[in-house]
Coordinates of C-alpha atoms in Angstrom, one line a residue:
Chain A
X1 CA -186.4 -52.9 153.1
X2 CA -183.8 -51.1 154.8
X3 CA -181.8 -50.6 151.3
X4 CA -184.9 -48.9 149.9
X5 CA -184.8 -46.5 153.2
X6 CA -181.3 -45.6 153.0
X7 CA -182.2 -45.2 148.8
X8 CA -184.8 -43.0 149.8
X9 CA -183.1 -40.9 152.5
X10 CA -180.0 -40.5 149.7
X11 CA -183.0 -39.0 147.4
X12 CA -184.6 -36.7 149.4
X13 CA -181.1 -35.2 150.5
X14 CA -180.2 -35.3 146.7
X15 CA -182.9 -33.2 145.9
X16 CA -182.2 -31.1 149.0
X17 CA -179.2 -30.5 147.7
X18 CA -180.6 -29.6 144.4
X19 CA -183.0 -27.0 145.4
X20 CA -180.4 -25.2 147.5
X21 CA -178.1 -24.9 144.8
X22 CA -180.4 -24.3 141.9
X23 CA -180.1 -20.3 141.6
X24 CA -183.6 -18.7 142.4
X25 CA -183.9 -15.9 139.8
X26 CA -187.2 -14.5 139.2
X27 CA -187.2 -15.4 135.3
X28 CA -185.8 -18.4 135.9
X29 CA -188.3 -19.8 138.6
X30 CA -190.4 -21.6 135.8
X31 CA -187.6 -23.5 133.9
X32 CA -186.4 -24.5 137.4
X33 CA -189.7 -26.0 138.7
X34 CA -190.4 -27.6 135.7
X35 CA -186.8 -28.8 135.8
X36 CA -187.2 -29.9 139.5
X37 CA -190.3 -31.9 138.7
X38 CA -188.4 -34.4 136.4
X39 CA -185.9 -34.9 138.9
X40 CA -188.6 -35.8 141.5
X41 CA -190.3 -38.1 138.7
X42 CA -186.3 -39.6 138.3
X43 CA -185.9 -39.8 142.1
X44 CA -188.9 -41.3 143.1
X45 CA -187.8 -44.3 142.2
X46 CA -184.3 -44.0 143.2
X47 CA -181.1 -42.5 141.5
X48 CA -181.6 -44.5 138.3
X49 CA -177.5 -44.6 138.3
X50 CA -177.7 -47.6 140.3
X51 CA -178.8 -49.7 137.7
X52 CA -175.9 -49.1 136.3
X53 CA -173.9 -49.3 139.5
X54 CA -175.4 -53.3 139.9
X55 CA -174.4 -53.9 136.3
X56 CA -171.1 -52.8 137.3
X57 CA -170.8 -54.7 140.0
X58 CA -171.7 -58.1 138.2
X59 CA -168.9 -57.0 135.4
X60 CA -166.3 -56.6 138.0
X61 CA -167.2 -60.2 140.0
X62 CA -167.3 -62.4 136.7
X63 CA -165.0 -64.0 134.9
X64 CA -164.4 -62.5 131.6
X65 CA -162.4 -62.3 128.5
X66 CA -159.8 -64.8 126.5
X67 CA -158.1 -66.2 129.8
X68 CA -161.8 -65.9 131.9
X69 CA -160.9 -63.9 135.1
X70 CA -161.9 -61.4 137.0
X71 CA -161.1 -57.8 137.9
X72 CA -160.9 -58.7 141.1
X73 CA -156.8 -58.8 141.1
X74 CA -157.4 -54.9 139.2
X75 CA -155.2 -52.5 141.1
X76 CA -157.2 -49.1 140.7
X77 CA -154.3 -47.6 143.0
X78 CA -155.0 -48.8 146.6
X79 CA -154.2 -52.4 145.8
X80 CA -155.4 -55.2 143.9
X81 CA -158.9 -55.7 144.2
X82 CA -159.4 -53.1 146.3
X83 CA -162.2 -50.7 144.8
X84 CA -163.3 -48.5 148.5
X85 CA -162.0 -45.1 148.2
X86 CA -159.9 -45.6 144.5
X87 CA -161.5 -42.9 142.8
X88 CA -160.9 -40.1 145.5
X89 CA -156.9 -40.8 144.6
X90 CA -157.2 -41.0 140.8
X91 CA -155.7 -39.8 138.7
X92 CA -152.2 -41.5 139.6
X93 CA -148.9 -42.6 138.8
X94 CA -148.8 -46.3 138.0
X95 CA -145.4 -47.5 138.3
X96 CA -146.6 -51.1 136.1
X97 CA -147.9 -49.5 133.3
X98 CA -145.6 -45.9 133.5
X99 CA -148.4 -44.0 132.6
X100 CA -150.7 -41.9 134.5
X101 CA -153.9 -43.3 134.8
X102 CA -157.6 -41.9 135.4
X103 CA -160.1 -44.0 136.2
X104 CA -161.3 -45.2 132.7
X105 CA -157.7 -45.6 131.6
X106 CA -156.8 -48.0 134.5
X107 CA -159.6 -50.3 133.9
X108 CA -159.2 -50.5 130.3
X109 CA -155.5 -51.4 131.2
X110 CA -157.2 -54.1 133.0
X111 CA -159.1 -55.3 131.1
X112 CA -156.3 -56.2 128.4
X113 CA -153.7 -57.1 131.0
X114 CA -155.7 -59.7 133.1
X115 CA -158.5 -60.5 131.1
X116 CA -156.9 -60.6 128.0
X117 CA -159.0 -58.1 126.0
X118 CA -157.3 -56.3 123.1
X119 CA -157.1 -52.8 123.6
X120 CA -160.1 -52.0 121.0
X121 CA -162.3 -54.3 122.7
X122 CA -162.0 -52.7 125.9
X123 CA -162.3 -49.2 124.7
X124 CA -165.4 -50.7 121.8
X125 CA -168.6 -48.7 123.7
X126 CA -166.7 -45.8 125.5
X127 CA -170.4 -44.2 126.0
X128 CA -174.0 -45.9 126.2
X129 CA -176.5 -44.8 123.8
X130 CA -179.8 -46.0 122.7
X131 CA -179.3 -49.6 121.4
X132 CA -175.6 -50.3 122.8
X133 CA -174.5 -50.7 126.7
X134 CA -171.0 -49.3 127.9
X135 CA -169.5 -52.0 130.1
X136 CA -167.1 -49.1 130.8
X137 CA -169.7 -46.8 132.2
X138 CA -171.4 -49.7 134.2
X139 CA -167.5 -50.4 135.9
X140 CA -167.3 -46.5 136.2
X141 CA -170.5 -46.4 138.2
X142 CA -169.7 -49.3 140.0
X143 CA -166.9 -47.8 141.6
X144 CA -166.8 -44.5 141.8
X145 CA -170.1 -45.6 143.7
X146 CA -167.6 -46.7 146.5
X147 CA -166.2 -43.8 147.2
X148 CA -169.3 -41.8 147.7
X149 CA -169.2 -39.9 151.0
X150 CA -165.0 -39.6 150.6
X151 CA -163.1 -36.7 150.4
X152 CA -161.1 -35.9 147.1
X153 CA -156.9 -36.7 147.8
X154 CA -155.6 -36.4 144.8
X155 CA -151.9 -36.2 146.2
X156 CA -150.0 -35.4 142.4
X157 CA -146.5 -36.1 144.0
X158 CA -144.9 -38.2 141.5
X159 CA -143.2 -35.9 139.1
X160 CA -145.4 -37.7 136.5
X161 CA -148.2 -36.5 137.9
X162 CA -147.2 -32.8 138.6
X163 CA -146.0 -33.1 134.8
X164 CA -149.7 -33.8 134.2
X165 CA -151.2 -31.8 136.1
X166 CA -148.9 -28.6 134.5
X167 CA -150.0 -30.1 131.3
X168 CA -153.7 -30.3 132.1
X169 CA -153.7 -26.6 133.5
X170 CA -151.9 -25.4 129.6
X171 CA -155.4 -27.2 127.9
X172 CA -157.4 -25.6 130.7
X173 CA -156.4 -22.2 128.7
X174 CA -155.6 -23.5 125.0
X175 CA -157.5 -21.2 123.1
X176 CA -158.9 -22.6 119.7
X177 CA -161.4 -23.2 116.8
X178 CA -163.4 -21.4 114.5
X179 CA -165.1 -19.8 117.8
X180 CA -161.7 -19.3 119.7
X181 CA -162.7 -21.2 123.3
X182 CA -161.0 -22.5 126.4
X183 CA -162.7 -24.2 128.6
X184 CA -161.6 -20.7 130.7
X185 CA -164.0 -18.9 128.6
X186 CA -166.5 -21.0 130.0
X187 CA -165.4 -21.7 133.2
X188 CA -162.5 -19.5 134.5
X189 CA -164.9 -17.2 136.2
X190 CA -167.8 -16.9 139.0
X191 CA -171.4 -17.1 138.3
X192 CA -171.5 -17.5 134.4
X193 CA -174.3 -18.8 132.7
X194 CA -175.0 -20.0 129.3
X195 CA -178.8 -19.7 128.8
X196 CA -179.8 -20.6 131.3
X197 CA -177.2 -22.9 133.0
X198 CA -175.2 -22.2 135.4
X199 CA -171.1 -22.9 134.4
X200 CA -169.0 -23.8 137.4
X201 CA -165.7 -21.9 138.5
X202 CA -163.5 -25.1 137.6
X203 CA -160.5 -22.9 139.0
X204 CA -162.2 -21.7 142.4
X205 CA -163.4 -23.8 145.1
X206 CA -166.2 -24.5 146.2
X207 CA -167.4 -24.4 142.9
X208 CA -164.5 -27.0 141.5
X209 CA -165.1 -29.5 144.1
X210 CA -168.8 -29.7 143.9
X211 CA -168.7 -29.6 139.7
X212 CA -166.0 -32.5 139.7
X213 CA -167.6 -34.4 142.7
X214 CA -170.7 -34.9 141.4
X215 CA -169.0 -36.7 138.1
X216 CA -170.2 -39.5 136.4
X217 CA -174.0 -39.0 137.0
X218 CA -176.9 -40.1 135.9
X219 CA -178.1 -37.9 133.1
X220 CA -182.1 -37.2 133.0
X221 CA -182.0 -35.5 129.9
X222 CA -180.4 -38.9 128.1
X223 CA -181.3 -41.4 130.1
X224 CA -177.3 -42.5 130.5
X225 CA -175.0 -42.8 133.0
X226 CA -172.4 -40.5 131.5
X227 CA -168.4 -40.7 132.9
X228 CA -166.0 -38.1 133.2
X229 CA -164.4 -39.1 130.0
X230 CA -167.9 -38.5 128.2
X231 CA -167.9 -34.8 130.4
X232 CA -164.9 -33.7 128.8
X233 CA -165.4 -35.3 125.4
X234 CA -168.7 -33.0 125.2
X235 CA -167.3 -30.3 126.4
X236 CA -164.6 -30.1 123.4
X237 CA -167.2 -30.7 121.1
X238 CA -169.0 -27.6 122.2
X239 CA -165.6 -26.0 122.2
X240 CA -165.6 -26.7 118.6
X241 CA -162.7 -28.9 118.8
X242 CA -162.4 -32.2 117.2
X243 CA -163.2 -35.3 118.8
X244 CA -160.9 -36.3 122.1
X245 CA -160.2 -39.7 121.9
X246 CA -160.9 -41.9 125.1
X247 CA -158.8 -42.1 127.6
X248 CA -156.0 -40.3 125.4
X249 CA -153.2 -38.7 127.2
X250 CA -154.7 -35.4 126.8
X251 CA -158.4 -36.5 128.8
X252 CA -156.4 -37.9 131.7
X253 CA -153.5 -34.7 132.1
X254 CA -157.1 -32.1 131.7
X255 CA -158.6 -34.6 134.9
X256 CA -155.6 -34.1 136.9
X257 CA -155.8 -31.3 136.8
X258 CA -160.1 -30.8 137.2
X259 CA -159.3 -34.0 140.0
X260 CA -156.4 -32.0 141.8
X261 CA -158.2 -28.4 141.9
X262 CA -161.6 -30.7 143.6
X263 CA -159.6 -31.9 146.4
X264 CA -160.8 -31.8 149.4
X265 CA -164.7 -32.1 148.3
X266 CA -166.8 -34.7 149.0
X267 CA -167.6 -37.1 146.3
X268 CA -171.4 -38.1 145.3
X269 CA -171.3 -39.6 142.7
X270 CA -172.6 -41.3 140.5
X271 CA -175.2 -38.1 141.3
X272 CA -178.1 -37.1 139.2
X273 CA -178.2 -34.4 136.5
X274 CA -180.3 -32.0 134.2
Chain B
X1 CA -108.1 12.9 157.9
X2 CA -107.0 9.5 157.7
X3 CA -110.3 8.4 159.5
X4 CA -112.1 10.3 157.3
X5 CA -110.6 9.0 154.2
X6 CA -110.7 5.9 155.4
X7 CA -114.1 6.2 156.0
X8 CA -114.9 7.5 152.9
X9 CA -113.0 4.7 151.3
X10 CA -114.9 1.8 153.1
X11 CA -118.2 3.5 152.3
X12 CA -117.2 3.4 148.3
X13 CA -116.4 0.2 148.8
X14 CA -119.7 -0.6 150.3
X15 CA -121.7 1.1 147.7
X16 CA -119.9 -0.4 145.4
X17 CA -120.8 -3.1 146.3
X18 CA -124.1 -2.8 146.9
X19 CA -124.1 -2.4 143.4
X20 CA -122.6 -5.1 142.5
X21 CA -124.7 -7.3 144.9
X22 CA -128.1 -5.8 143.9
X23 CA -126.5 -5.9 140.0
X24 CA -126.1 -9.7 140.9
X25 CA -129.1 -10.0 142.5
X26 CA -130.5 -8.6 139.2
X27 CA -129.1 -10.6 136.8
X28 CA -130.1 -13.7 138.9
X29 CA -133.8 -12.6 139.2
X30 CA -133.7 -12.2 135.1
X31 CA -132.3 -15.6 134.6
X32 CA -135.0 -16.7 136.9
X33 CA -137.4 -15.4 135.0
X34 CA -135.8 -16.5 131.7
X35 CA -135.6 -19.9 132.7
X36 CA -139.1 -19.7 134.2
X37 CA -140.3 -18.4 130.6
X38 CA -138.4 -21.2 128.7
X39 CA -140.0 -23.9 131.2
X40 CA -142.9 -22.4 130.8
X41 CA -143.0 -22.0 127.2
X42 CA -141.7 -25.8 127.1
X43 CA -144.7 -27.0 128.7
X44 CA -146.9 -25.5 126.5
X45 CA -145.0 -27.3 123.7
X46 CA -145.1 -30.2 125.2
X47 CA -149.5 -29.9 126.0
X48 CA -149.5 -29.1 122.5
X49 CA -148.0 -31.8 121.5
X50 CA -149.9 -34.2 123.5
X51 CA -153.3 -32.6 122.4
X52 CA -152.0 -33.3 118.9
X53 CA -151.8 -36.7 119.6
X54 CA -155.2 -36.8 121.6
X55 CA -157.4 -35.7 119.1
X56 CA -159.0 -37.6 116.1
X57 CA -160.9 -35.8 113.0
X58 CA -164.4 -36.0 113.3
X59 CA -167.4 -34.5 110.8
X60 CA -166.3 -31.5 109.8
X61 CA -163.9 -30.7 113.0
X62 CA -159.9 -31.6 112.2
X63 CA -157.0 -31.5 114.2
X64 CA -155.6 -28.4 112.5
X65 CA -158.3 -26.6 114.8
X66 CA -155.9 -27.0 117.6
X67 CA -153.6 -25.0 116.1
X68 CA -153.6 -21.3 116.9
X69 CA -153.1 -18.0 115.2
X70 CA -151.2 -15.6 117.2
X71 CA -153.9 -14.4 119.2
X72 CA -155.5 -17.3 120.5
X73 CA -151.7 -18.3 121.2
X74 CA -151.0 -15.1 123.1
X75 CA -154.3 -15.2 124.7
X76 CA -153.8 -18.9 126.4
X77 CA -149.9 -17.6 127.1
X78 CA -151.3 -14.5 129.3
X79 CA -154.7 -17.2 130.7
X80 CA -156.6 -14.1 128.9
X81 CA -155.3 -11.2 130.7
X82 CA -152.2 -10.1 129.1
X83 CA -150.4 -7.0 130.1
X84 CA -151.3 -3.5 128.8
X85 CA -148.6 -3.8 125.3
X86 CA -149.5 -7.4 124.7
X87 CA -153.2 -5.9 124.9
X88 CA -152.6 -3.3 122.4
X89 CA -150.9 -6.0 120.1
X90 CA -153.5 -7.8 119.7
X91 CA -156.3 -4.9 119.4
X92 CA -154.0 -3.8 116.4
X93 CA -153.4 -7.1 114.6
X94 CA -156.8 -7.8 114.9
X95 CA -158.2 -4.3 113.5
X96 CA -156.5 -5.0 110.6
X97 CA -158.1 -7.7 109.9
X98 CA -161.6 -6.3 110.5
X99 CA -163.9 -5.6 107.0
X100 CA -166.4 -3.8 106.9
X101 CA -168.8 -4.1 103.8
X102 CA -167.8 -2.3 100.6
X103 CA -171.3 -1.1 100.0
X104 CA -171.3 0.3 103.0
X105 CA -174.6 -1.1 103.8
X106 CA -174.7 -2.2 108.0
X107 CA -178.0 -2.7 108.6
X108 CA -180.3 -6.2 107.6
X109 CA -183.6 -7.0 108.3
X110 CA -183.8 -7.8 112.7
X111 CA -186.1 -10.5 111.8
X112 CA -183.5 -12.3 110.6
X113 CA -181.1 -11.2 113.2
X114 CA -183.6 -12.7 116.4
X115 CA -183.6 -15.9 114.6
X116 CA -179.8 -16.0 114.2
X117 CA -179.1 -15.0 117.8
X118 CA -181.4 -17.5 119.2
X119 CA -179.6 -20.5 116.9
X120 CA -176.7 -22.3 118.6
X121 CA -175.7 -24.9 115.8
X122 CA -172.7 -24.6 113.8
X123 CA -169.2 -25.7 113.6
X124 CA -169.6 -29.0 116.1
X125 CA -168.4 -32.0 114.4
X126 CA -172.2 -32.8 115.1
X127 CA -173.1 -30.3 112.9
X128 CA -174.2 -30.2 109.2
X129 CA -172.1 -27.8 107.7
X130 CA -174.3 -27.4 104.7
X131 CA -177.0 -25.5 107.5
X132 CA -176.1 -22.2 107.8
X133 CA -174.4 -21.5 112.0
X134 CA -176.2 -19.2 114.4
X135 CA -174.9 -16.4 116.3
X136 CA -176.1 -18.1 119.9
X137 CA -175.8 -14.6 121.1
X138 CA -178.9 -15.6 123.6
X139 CA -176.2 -17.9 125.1
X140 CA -173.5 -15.3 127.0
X141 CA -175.7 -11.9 126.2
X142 CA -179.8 -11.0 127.6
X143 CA -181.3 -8.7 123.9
X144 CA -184.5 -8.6 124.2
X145 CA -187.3 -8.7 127.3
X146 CA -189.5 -11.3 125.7
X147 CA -186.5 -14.1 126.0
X148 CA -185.8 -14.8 129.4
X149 CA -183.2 -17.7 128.5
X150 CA -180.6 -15.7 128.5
X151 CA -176.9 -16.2 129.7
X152 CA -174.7 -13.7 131.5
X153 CA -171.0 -13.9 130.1
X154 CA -171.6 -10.6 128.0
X155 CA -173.0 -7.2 129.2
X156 CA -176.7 -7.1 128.9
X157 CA -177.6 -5.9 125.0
X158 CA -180.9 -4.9 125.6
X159 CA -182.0 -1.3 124.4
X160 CA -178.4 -1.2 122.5
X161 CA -179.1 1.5 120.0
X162 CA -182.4 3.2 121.7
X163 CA -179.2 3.8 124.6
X164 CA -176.1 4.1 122.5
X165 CA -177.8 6.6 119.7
X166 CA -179.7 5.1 115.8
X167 CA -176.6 6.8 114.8
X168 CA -174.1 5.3 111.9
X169 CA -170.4 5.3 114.0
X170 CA -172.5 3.1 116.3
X171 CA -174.3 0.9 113.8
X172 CA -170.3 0.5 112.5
X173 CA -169.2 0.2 116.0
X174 CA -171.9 -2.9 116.1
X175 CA -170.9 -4.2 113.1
X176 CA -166.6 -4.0 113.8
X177 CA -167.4 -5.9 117.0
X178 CA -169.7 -8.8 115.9
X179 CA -167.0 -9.2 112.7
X180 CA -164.0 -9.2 115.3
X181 CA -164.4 -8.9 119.1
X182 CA -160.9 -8.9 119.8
X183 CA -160.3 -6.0 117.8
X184 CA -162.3 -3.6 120.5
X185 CA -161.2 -5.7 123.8
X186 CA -158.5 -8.0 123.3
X187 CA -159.1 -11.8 124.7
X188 CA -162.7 -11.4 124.9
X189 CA -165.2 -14.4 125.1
X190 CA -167.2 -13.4 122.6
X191 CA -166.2 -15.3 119.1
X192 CA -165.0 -13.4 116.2
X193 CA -167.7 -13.8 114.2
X194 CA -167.0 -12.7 110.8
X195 CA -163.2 -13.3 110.6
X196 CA -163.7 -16.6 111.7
X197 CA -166.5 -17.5 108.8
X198 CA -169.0 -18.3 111.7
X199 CA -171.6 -15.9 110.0
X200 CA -171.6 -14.5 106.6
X201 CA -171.3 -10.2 106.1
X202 CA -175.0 -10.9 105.0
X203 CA -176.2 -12.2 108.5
X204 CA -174.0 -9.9 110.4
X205 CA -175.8 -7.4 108.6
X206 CA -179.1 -8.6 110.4
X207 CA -177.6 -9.0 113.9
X208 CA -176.6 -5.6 113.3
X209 CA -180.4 -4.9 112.8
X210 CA -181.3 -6.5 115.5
X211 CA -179.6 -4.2 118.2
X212 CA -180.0 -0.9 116.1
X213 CA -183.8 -1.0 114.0
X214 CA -185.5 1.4 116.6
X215 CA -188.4 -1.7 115.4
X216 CA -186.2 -4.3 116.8
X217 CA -188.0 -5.7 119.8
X218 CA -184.1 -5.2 121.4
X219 CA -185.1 -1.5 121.7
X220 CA -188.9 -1.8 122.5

């Protein structure tokens, strides 16, 4: 009873949200009601992300894998076990593995290292689709659900992770293709638009914090759950790239620095999308 | 006398050296900036390297697409705004490898140009590449009043040759720049269409008849 109060209090200021920073051109007015009415139909029954937050939560409390444990010993950087607030620090340094780690990386570490997975059965079903279910997504949604409400702190002190985030920032502007794009040429500058959407400032605040804040989320047009990883992995493909491989070194030195430049915002995700 | 001279001695001295101390100061502000460059251009070595090993082949997408020619390198070296000779650099190496068509026929049917301005497909790795790509010049430029979906990371295109003159340096103009953007403004967004095989001369041809037909609904 309460929960579904507090679900739909979270909806109506989702949606709140939503209309405020939905731009009101005249032209656009049409696309963005009829865009607005599929959220409502989405929230009315709550961000659907949840689903995938409770499926996350089950996958992190059983016992699983060759040696049947749980991720409940998982260090995600605040301690072992502890998931509250771990994705407003990540990515980080971890001295045990002496690697720098986003979110997606540090569970697949432990999934091998305490459950016993192999590394290609952790990282088997990197993104849900239509007849398969991403245990990875489900544990992203799961926590990075309990750190909603928490401001970004991505600290980047280690020299690893200044390395990263140096190395993140030479991507942010490696030109390339047939078509010749950075994700600068998309998103180095205020108040672009492709179409129709609008294309965040990922070097400016506000407009970095809210754009990398509101990461995973609940996609309306897919009907997924869809990580960061799975943000960046599109993004390259509509850079023209090839395909960025999960959780490769690349993906987590680009989210330093996307984390880093979004400190300071408030996380809410898993949010709900287009 | 001897005041004076010794004045006039302490005073060479100090010029001197203020000389040598702003000559010093000099040399240590350019090896600053030399080992600023080399760190720099280290770290770009280094993000290269790591993309190289980040990437995987995919459809019709392969790694070598992460490697640059010297604009795109220059352009990510200056984060697209390089200084005024860098600038001209580029403009130049990239005229050269403008072409325009040796019949010297510019102008398509627009018919054929709307429907390649409105496509977006080509060149993903989730692409066919037996379809032929679109322009997707809907996506950063507004052309015509009857599409609304328009984005905004180009100048508006709309009433391009009713404004700019039906005239044939301007139908070239059109032409040069669809074929190679960064010929005319170097480090542009806008793709280089025809260098980079994204369209054929053919369909450039109709673009090009899109923004200068006077029946093209871009200059109703």
């Amino acid at each position: 009873m309460c929960k579904h109060f507090f679900r739909g209090l979270r909806s109506a200021l989702t949606l709140a949200l939503m209309l405020v920073v939905v731009p009101a051109g005249a032209q656009t007015s049409e696309q963005t009601l009829k865009e607005i009415e599929r959220y409502r139909a989405a929230l009315a029954d709550g961000n659907p992300a949840e689903l995938w937050e409770a499926r996350g939560e089950d996958l992190w409390k059983q016992a699983r894998g060759p040696r049947m444990v749980a991720l409940d010993k998982c260090d995600l950087g605040l301690g072992a076990g502890i998931v509250n607030g771990a994705y407003a620090v990540l990515p980080k340094y971890f001295a045990d593995a002496d690697r720098v780690m986003d979110l997606e990386s540090r569970l697949v570490y432990c999934m091998v290292n305490l459950q016993g997975f192999t590394a290609e059965q952790a990282k088997k079903d990197p993104f849900g689709g239509p007849n398969k279910k991403s245990d990875i997504e489900a544990l992203v949604a799961f926590v990075t659900a309990a750190s909603r409400g928490m401001k970004m702190n991505v600290t980047a002190s280690h020299p690893k992770e200044q390395e990263y985030y140096e190395l993140g920032k030479k991507m942010f502007f490696h030109r390339g293709g047939p078509h010749d794009f950075s994700c600068a040429n998309c998103h180095g500058a205020d108040n672009q638009r492709i179409r129709l959407q609008d294309l965040p400032n990922l070097l400016k605040q506000p407009a970095a914090q809210s754009a990398y804040t509101s990461w995973p989320a609940y996609r309306v047009s897919q009907g997924e759950l869809r990580s960061f990883q799975w943000r960046l992995f599109d993004c390259f493909r509509q850079q023209r790239f090839p395909e960025l491989i999960f959780t490769s070194d690349a993906s987590v030195a680009l989210t330093m620095f996307l984390a880093k430049n979004a400190n300071g915002g408030v996380l809410s995700a898993p949010s709900i999308k287009r | 006398m001897k005041v004076r001279a010794g004045f006039v001695h302490s005073m060479g001295l100090m010029l001197i050296g203020g000389l040598v101390i702003s000559g010093c100061a000099a040399v240590a502000e350019q090896n600053d900036s030399a080992k600023n460059a080399a760190k720099d251009a280290a770290t770009t070595r280094a993000a290269f390297a790591m993309m190289q090993a980040s990437f995987k082949a995919r459809g019709q997408a392969s790694v070598d697409r992460l490697n640059q020619d010297e604009t795109q390198q220059l352009c990510s070296q200056y984060q697209d705004n390089p200084p005024k000779e860098i600038r001209e650099k580029i403009e130049a190496l990239n005229q050269k490898l403008t072409l325009f068509p040796a019949d010297g026929v510019l102008l398509g049917d627009w018919k054929e140009g709307e429907k390649i301005a409105q496509s977006g497909v080509g060149k993903q790795f989730t692409d066919n590449p037996e379809n032929a790509a679109g322009g997707n010049c809907y996506a950063c430029h507004q052309l015509t009043k009857a599409e609304v979906s328009y984005g905004n990371i180009g100048p508006s295109l709309y009433n391009f040759g009713k404004v700019r003159a039906y005239a044939p340096e301007i139908a070239k103009y059109a032409y040069g720049k669809i074929y190679n953007a960064e010929a005319y403004s170097a480090c542009s967004n806008m793709p280089r269409f025809g260098h980079s095989n994204i369209l054929t001369p053919q369909q450039i041809k109709h673009v090009v008849a899109l923004l200068m037909d006077p029946e093209s609904p871009v200059n109703k």
